[in-house]
Amino acid sequence: MTKQKIGIALGSGAARGWSHIGVLQVLEEEGIKPDIVTGCSMGALVGAAYIADELEALHQWAIKISWREMADLIDIDLTSGGLIEGKRLMDFFQTVRGDAPIENFKTPFTAIATDLMTGREIWLEEGSLVGAVRASIALPGLLSPVKQNGKWLLDGGLVNPVPVSAARARGADIIIAVNLNGGLVGKHVHPKLNPANADAERSVPMEIFNSLFDRVPKPISTSMKKFAPDLFKPGSKTPGYFDVGATAINIMQDQITRARLAGEPPHVMLSPQLQDLKILDFNRAEEAVEEGRRVTKYALPAIRDLLD
């Protein structure tokens, strides 16, 4: 009897994506090794580390990194189509796990990106693994788009947040999907917050923004420092600039995810409950990993039934 191929589809979700580490850890501990890995955005980053046998290295880095260390990896470039150019981040990721063509790894891997000019879904299955990850995480307005093979590529979450379809196309018989976008709509708009507590409510400390602004020309940085506190703090009567952007992304991801999964359901759906994590809460990796472990352990009987 031919062994059934297991595919895992790791969804987008910014900082919530650290939970993918916990999901993959539990599957490995239980002797369940995916034969096919597909990932979108942070799912692509974690999936790439997994197929390169660097999941634990990524885990250790994620749970130890501070906001100040994250700031050191950010290279602001206001002329690149996004706030962050992303080269420093990818250079660091490459030192964590190195780089090689995707096709050289034993486990088939697909990273999802979006063609900026046509809106088409792009499957990255060959060439630089780090390059594929960088394209897949190019969140509009934050990370600049990447040009590959004559196409400008953006975050894959714009078109296929949980890439079940790619796993099925690559030959998976059983698909485990991880959806990080459930129950998020409205979670990041807090119009009744007390302005006195605004500093505590920020995802990113203002001193980090100040250190980043120091890297851009002085006339621009001076202006940015003046209005940044109002942009990134929640207001008492209206949502802040960052709250609006984060919630808009959540609405988009939620609607697209629902539509895609209705037509392309996986065999097992894992839905880590991480509604309290904002998109830039990368310093909260430990709780995200633990939640990934929890939901996977809960789903093990269903997974085992499919494999028997």
Tab-separated table of C-alpha atoms in Angstrom:
chain	number	residue	atom	x	y	z
A	1	MET	CA	0.000	0.000	0.000
A	2	THR	CA	1.379	3.402	-0.984
A	3	LYS	CA	2.101	5.692	1.946
A	4	GLN	CA	-0.160	8.721	2.047
A	5	LYS	CA	1.685	11.998	1.621
A	6	ILE	CA	1.133	14.530	4.387
A	7	GLY	CA	1.054	18.192	3.452
A	8	ILE	CA	1.075	21.133	5.826
A	9	ALA	CA	-0.141	24.603	4.844
A	10	LEU	CA	1.261	27.314	7.124
A	11	GLY	CA	-0.775	30.496	6.977
A	12	SER	CA	0.032	34.184	7.138
A	13	GLY	CA	-0.365	36.178	10.327
A	14	ALA	CA	2.685	38.355	11.043
A	15	ALA	CA	3.801	37.891	14.673
A	16	ARG	CA	1.166	35.198	15.212
A	17	GLY	CA	3.174	33.133	12.750
A	18	TRP	CA	5.585	32.084	15.490
A	19	SER	CA	2.882	29.575	16.486
A	20	HIS	CA	3.834	27.525	13.414
A	21	ILE	CA	7.007	26.574	15.270
A	22	GLY	CA	4.962	24.940	18.027
A	23	VAL	CA	2.773	23.114	15.503
A	24	LEU	CA	5.773	21.611	13.703
A	25	GLN	CA	7.510	20.729	16.973
A	26	VAL	CA	4.593	18.642	18.196
A	27	LEU	CA	4.197	16.856	14.870
A	28	GLU	CA	7.916	15.977	14.913
A	29	GLU	CA	7.687	14.738	18.502
A	30	GLU	CA	4.809	12.479	17.477
A	31	GLY	CA	6.696	11.080	14.490
A	32	ILE	CA	4.440	12.883	11.996
A	33	LYS	CA	6.687	14.406	9.349
A	34	PRO	CA	5.088	16.451	6.582
A	35	ASP	CA	6.111	15.307	3.104
A	36	ILE	CA	5.117	18.653	1.560
A	37	VAL	CA	5.339	22.141	3.090
A	38	THR	CA	3.589	25.239	1.777
A	39	GLY	CA	3.729	28.607	3.473
A	40	CYS	CA	2.468	32.143	3.139
A	41	SER	CA	4.204	35.159	4.690
A	42	MET	CA	5.365	34.138	8.198
A	43	GLY	CA	4.258	30.623	7.313
A	44	ALA	CA	6.803	30.702	4.493
A	45	LEU	CA	9.548	31.879	6.846
A	46	VAL	CA	8.898	29.153	9.428
A	47	GLY	CA	8.329	26.536	6.723
A	48	ALA	CA	11.664	27.414	5.133
A	49	ALA	CA	13.463	26.976	8.452
A	50	TYR	CA	11.723	23.628	8.887
A	51	ILE	CA	12.723	22.104	5.537
A	52	ALA	CA	16.296	23.330	6.144
A	53	ASP	CA	16.413	21.589	9.561
A	54	GLU	CA	16.834	24.947	11.292
A	55	LEU	CA	13.502	25.105	13.119
A	56	GLU	CA	15.051	24.929	16.582
A	57	ALA	CA	17.595	27.625	15.731
A	58	LEU	CA	14.765	29.892	14.604
A	59	HIS	CA	12.813	29.044	17.758
A	60	GLN	CA	15.680	29.972	20.051
A	61	TRP	CA	16.243	33.236	18.216
A	62	ALA	CA	12.543	34.131	18.242
A	63	ILE	CA	12.026	33.655	21.980
A	64	LYS	CA	15.135	35.629	22.921
A	65	ILE	CA	15.012	38.589	20.573
A	66	SER	CA	14.173	41.985	22.049
A	67	TRP	CA	12.577	44.996	20.384
A	68	ARG	CA	15.934	46.741	20.287
A	69	GLU	CA	17.521	43.768	18.499
A	70	MET	CA	14.617	43.737	16.055
A	71	ALA	CA	15.208	47.425	15.394
A	72	ASP	CA	18.820	46.678	14.499
A	73	LEU	CA	17.561	44.397	11.705
A	74	ILE	CA	15.335	47.077	10.191
A	75	ASP	CA	16.583	49.216	7.345
A	76	ILE	CA	14.219	52.090	6.587
A	77	ASP	CA	14.037	53.088	2.922
A	78	LEU	CA	11.177	55.420	2.037
A	79	THR	CA	11.936	55.150	-1.684
A	80	SER	CA	11.570	51.368	-1.986
A	81	GLY	CA	7.781	51.032	-2.016
A	82	GLY	CA	7.605	50.191	1.685
A	83	LEU	CA	8.759	51.491	5.040
A	84	ILE	CA	11.379	48.738	5.414
A	85	GLU	CA	13.686	47.482	2.672
A	86	GLY	CA	14.254	44.142	4.443
A	87	LYS	CA	17.840	43.341	3.427
A	88	ARG	CA	19.179	43.326	6.984
A	89	LEU	CA	16.432	40.958	8.100
A	90	MET	CA	17.092	38.531	5.261
A	91	ASP	CA	20.860	38.733	5.762
A	92	PHE	CA	20.327	37.742	9.376
A	93	PHE	CA	17.917	34.960	8.451
A	94	GLN	CA	20.515	33.652	6.047
A	95	THR	CA	23.117	33.474	8.843
A	96	VAL	CA	20.630	31.524	10.975
A	97	ARG	CA	20.067	28.844	8.366
A	98	GLY	CA	22.082	29.641	5.263
A	99	ASP	CA	20.631	29.656	1.769
A	100	ALA	CA	20.267	27.222	-1.082
A	101	PRO	CA	17.926	26.610	-4.023
A	102	ILE	CA	14.509	25.383	-2.900
A	103	GLU	CA	14.751	22.390	-5.229
A	104	ASN	CA	17.856	21.136	-3.391
A	105	PHE	CA	15.950	20.333	-0.211
A	106	LYS	CA	14.414	16.900	0.346
A	107	THR	CA	10.998	18.239	1.302
A	108	PRO	CA	9.035	19.940	-1.503
A	109	PHE	CA	8.341	23.542	-0.531
A	110	THR	CA	6.171	26.323	-1.937
A	111	ALA	CA	6.107	29.939	-0.789
A	112	ILE	CA	3.145	32.083	-1.818
A	113	ALA	CA	3.536	35.624	-3.136
A	114	THR	CA	1.393	38.109	-5.086
A	115	ASP	CA	2.212	39.759	-8.409
A	116	LEU	CA	1.904	43.497	-7.786
A	117	MET	CA	1.000	44.337	-11.389
A	118	THR	CA	-1.564	41.615	-12.122
A	119	GLY	CA	-2.774	40.550	-8.678
A	120	ARG	CA	-2.058	36.943	-9.603
A	121	GLU	CA	-0.962	34.344	-7.088
A	122	ILE	CA	2.674	33.304	-7.538
A	123	TRP	CA	4.059	29.985	-6.308
A	124	LEU	CA	7.780	30.114	-5.574
A	125	GLU	CA	9.144	26.578	-5.820
A	126	GLU	CA	12.608	27.058	-7.296
A	127	GLY	CA	15.579	29.332	-6.726
A	128	SER	CA	16.787	30.994	-3.535
A	129	LEU	CA	14.943	29.879	-0.414
A	130	VAL	CA	15.674	33.180	1.326
A	131	GLY	CA	14.519	35.088	-1.762
A	132	ALA	CA	11.221	33.214	-1.768
A	133	VAL	CA	10.661	33.989	1.905
A	134	ARG	CA	11.468	37.670	1.411
A	135	ALA	CA	8.898	37.940	-1.388
A	136	SER	CA	6.239	36.112	0.585
A	137	ILE	CA	6.549	38.405	3.633
A	138	ALA	CA	6.441	41.718	1.702
A	139	LEU	CA	3.445	43.128	3.581
A	140	PRO	CA	2.204	46.246	1.727
A	141	GLY	CA	3.069	49.473	3.483
A	142	LEU	CA	5.629	47.808	5.739
A	143	LEU	CA	8.094	45.734	3.708
A	144	SER	CA	9.015	46.819	0.204
A	145	PRO	CA	8.082	44.597	-2.762
A	146	VAL	CA	10.724	42.311	-4.282
A	147	LYS	CA	11.540	41.953	-7.966
A	148	GLN	CA	11.999	38.367	-9.131
A	149	ASN	CA	11.976	37.108	-12.712
A	150	GLY	CA	10.720	40.465	-13.950
A	151	LYS	CA	7.783	40.586	-11.499
A	152	TRP	CA	7.310	42.810	-8.472
A	153	LEU	CA	6.112	40.517	-5.679
A	154	LEU	CA	4.139	41.239	-2.509
A	155	ASP	CA	2.955	39.272	0.523
A	156	GLY	CA	1.092	36.102	-0.432
A	157	GLY	CA	-1.565	36.802	2.201
A	158	LEU	CA	-3.218	39.148	-0.281
A	159	VAL	CA	-4.385	36.196	-2.368
A	160	ASN	CA	-3.948	32.895	-0.500
A	161	PRO	CA	-3.411	33.292	3.270
A	162	VAL	CA	-3.564	29.537	4.014
A	163	PRO	CA	-2.130	27.733	0.951
A	164	VAL	CA	-4.066	24.473	1.032
A	165	SER	CA	-4.386	24.574	-2.756
A	166	ALA	CA	-0.607	24.560	-3.209
A	167	ALA	CA	-0.197	21.576	-0.878
A	168	ARG	CA	-2.850	19.654	-2.813
A	169	ALA	CA	-1.273	20.559	-6.148
A	170	ARG	CA	2.116	19.335	-4.921
A	171	GLY	CA	0.588	15.908	-4.289
A	172	ALA	CA	-0.502	15.900	-0.644
A	173	ASP	CA	-3.115	13.253	0.198
A	174	ILE	CA	-3.748	14.547	3.723
A	175	ILE	CA	-3.493	18.264	4.433
A	176	ILE	CA	-3.067	19.883	7.824
A	177	ALA	CA	-3.670	23.637	7.668
A	178	VAL	CA	-2.817	26.323	10.201
A	179	ASN	CA	-5.119	29.347	10.082
A	180	LEU	CA	-3.970	32.355	12.120
A	181	ASN	CA	-6.660	34.741	10.896
A	182	GLY	CA	-9.766	33.535	12.707
A	183	GLY	CA	-11.578	35.790	15.176
A	184	LEU	CA	-9.361	38.809	14.530
A	185	VAL	CA	-11.735	41.386	13.085
A	186	GLY	CA	-12.140	44.320	15.463
A	187	LYS	CA	-9.543	43.076	17.922
A	188	HIS	CA	-7.140	45.967	17.377
A	189	VAL	CA	-9.497	48.917	17.481
A	190	HIS	CA	-9.914	50.231	21.026
A	191	PRO	CA	-11.782	53.557	20.915
A	192	LYS	CA	-12.461	53.604	24.680
A	193	LEU	CA	-8.887	53.324	25.860
A	194	ASN	CA	-7.625	55.896	28.310
A	195	PRO	CA	-4.954	58.048	26.635
A	196	ALA	CA	-3.020	57.939	29.913
A	197	ASN	CA	-2.371	54.245	29.223
A	198	ALA	CA	-1.440	54.764	25.577
A	199	ASP	CA	2.256	54.020	26.076
A	200	ALA	CA	1.413	50.630	27.607
A	201	GLU	CA	-0.923	49.809	24.725
A	202	ARG	CA	1.582	50.362	21.935
A	203	SER	CA	2.828	47.253	20.127
A	204	VAL	CA	6.165	48.921	19.511
A	205	PRO	CA	7.853	51.120	22.165
A	206	MET	CA	8.355	54.704	21.020
A	207	GLU	CA	12.071	54.589	21.808
A	208	ILE	CA	12.394	51.950	19.107
A	209	PHE	CA	10.654	54.193	16.582
A	210	ASN	CA	12.945	57.034	17.588
A	211	SER	CA	16.036	54.901	16.974
A	212	LEU	CA	14.682	53.927	13.555
A	213	PHE	CA	13.835	57.499	12.615
A	214	ASP	CA	17.439	58.473	13.330
A	215	ARG	CA	18.419	56.429	10.260
A	216	VAL	CA	16.548	58.619	7.789
A	217	PRO	CA	17.504	62.167	6.668
A	218	LYS	CA	17.226	64.663	9.529
A	219	PRO	CA	14.480	66.880	8.033
A	220	ILE	CA	12.287	63.781	7.583
A	221	SER	CA	13.135	62.210	10.943
A	222	THR	CA	12.399	65.445	12.812
A	223	SER	CA	8.910	65.567	11.328
A	224	MET	CA	8.298	61.856	11.872
A	225	LYS	CA	9.238	62.080	15.547
A	226	LYS	CA	6.707	64.843	16.026
A	227	PHE	CA	3.703	62.984	14.682
A	228	ALA	CA	4.699	59.361	15.457
A	229	PRO	CA	3.292	59.384	19.022
A	230	ASP	CA	-0.136	60.288	17.678
A	231	LEU	CA	0.058	57.779	14.836
A	232	PHE	CA	0.961	54.773	16.925
A	233	LYS	CA	-1.052	55.301	20.084
A	234	PRO	CA	-4.744	54.435	20.418
A	235	GLY	CA	-6.982	57.443	20.800
A	236	SER	CA	-9.747	57.968	23.361
A	237	LYS	CA	-12.419	58.645	20.732
A	238	THR	CA	-11.055	57.370	17.445
A	239	PRO	CA	-8.684	54.517	16.493
A	240	GLY	CA	-5.084	55.443	15.831
A	241	TYR	CA	-3.358	55.281	12.458
A	242	PHE	CA	-1.686	51.970	13.199
A	243	ASP	CA	-4.898	50.470	14.624
A	244	VAL	CA	-6.715	51.281	11.385
A	245	GLY	CA	-3.980	49.704	9.253
A	246	ALA	CA	-3.774	46.567	11.386
A	247	THR	CA	-7.540	46.110	11.459
A	248	ALA	CA	-7.822	46.635	7.704
A	249	ILE	CA	-5.273	43.872	7.185
A	250	ASN	CA	-7.209	41.614	9.575
A	251	ILE	CA	-10.476	42.198	7.713
A	252	MET	CA	-8.821	41.456	4.373
A	253	GLN	CA	-7.098	38.311	5.642
A	254	ASP	CA	-10.257	37.043	7.353
A	255	GLN	CA	-12.443	37.466	4.266
A	256	ILE	CA	-9.941	35.967	1.839
A	257	THR	CA	-9.192	33.056	4.182
A	258	ARG	CA	-12.879	32.213	4.572
A	259	ALA	CA	-13.455	32.295	0.825
A	260	ARG	CA	-10.408	30.208	-0.073
A	261	LEU	CA	-10.923	27.570	2.617
A	262	ALA	CA	-14.617	27.165	1.750
A	263	GLY	CA	-13.598	25.940	-1.685
A	264	GLU	CA	-10.362	24.238	-0.629
A	265	PRO	CA	-10.891	22.738	2.836
A	266	PRO	CA	-8.016	20.875	4.504
A	267	HIS	CA	-8.441	17.538	6.259
A	268	VAL	CA	-7.432	19.030	9.621
A	269	MET	CA	-7.644	22.714	10.519
A	270	LEU	CA	-5.545	24.096	13.364
A	271	SER	CA	-6.605	27.540	14.598
A	272	PRO	CA	-4.316	28.945	17.303
A	273	GLN	CA	-6.173	31.455	19.460
A	274	LEU	CA	-3.887	34.475	19.302
A	275	GLN	CA	-6.325	37.347	18.908
A	276	ASP	CA	-4.462	39.411	21.506
A	277	LEU	CA	-1.242	39.407	19.485
A	278	LYS	CA	-0.889	42.406	17.213
A	279	ILE	CA	0.860	42.114	13.884
A	280	LEU	CA	4.156	43.495	15.202
A	281	ASP	CA	4.240	41.667	18.550
A	282	PHE	CA	7.253	39.640	17.466
A	283	ASN	CA	8.645	39.852	21.004
A	284	ARG	CA	5.830	37.566	22.215
A	285	ALA	CA	7.082	34.481	20.406
A	286	GLU	CA	7.055	32.190	23.412
A	287	GLU	CA	3.304	32.423	24.000
A	288	ALA	CA	2.623	32.044	20.268
A	289	VAL	CA	4.766	28.886	20.111
A	290	GLU	CA	3.003	27.446	23.154
A	291	GLU	CA	-0.404	28.090	21.629
A	292	GLY	CA	0.711	26.325	18.471
A	293	ARG	CA	1.763	23.345	20.566
A	294	ARG	CA	-1.548	23.343	22.456
A	295	VAL	CA	-3.850	23.263	19.438
A	296	THR	CA	-1.735	20.600	17.732
A	297	LYS	CA	-1.805	18.296	20.749
A	298	TYR	CA	-5.571	18.732	20.909
A	299	ALA	CA	-5.890	17.727	17.237
A	300	LEU	CA	-3.606	14.689	17.407
A	301	PRO	CA	-6.433	12.099	17.691
A	302	ALA	CA	-8.036	13.455	14.499
A	303	ILE	CA	-4.682	13.458	12.722
A	304	ARG	CA	-3.964	9.897	13.855
A	305	ASP	CA	-7.364	8.727	12.589
A	306	LEU	CA	-6.525	10.056	9.130
A	307	LEU	CA	-3.145	8.348	9.088
A	308	ASP	CA	-4.358	4.927	10.273
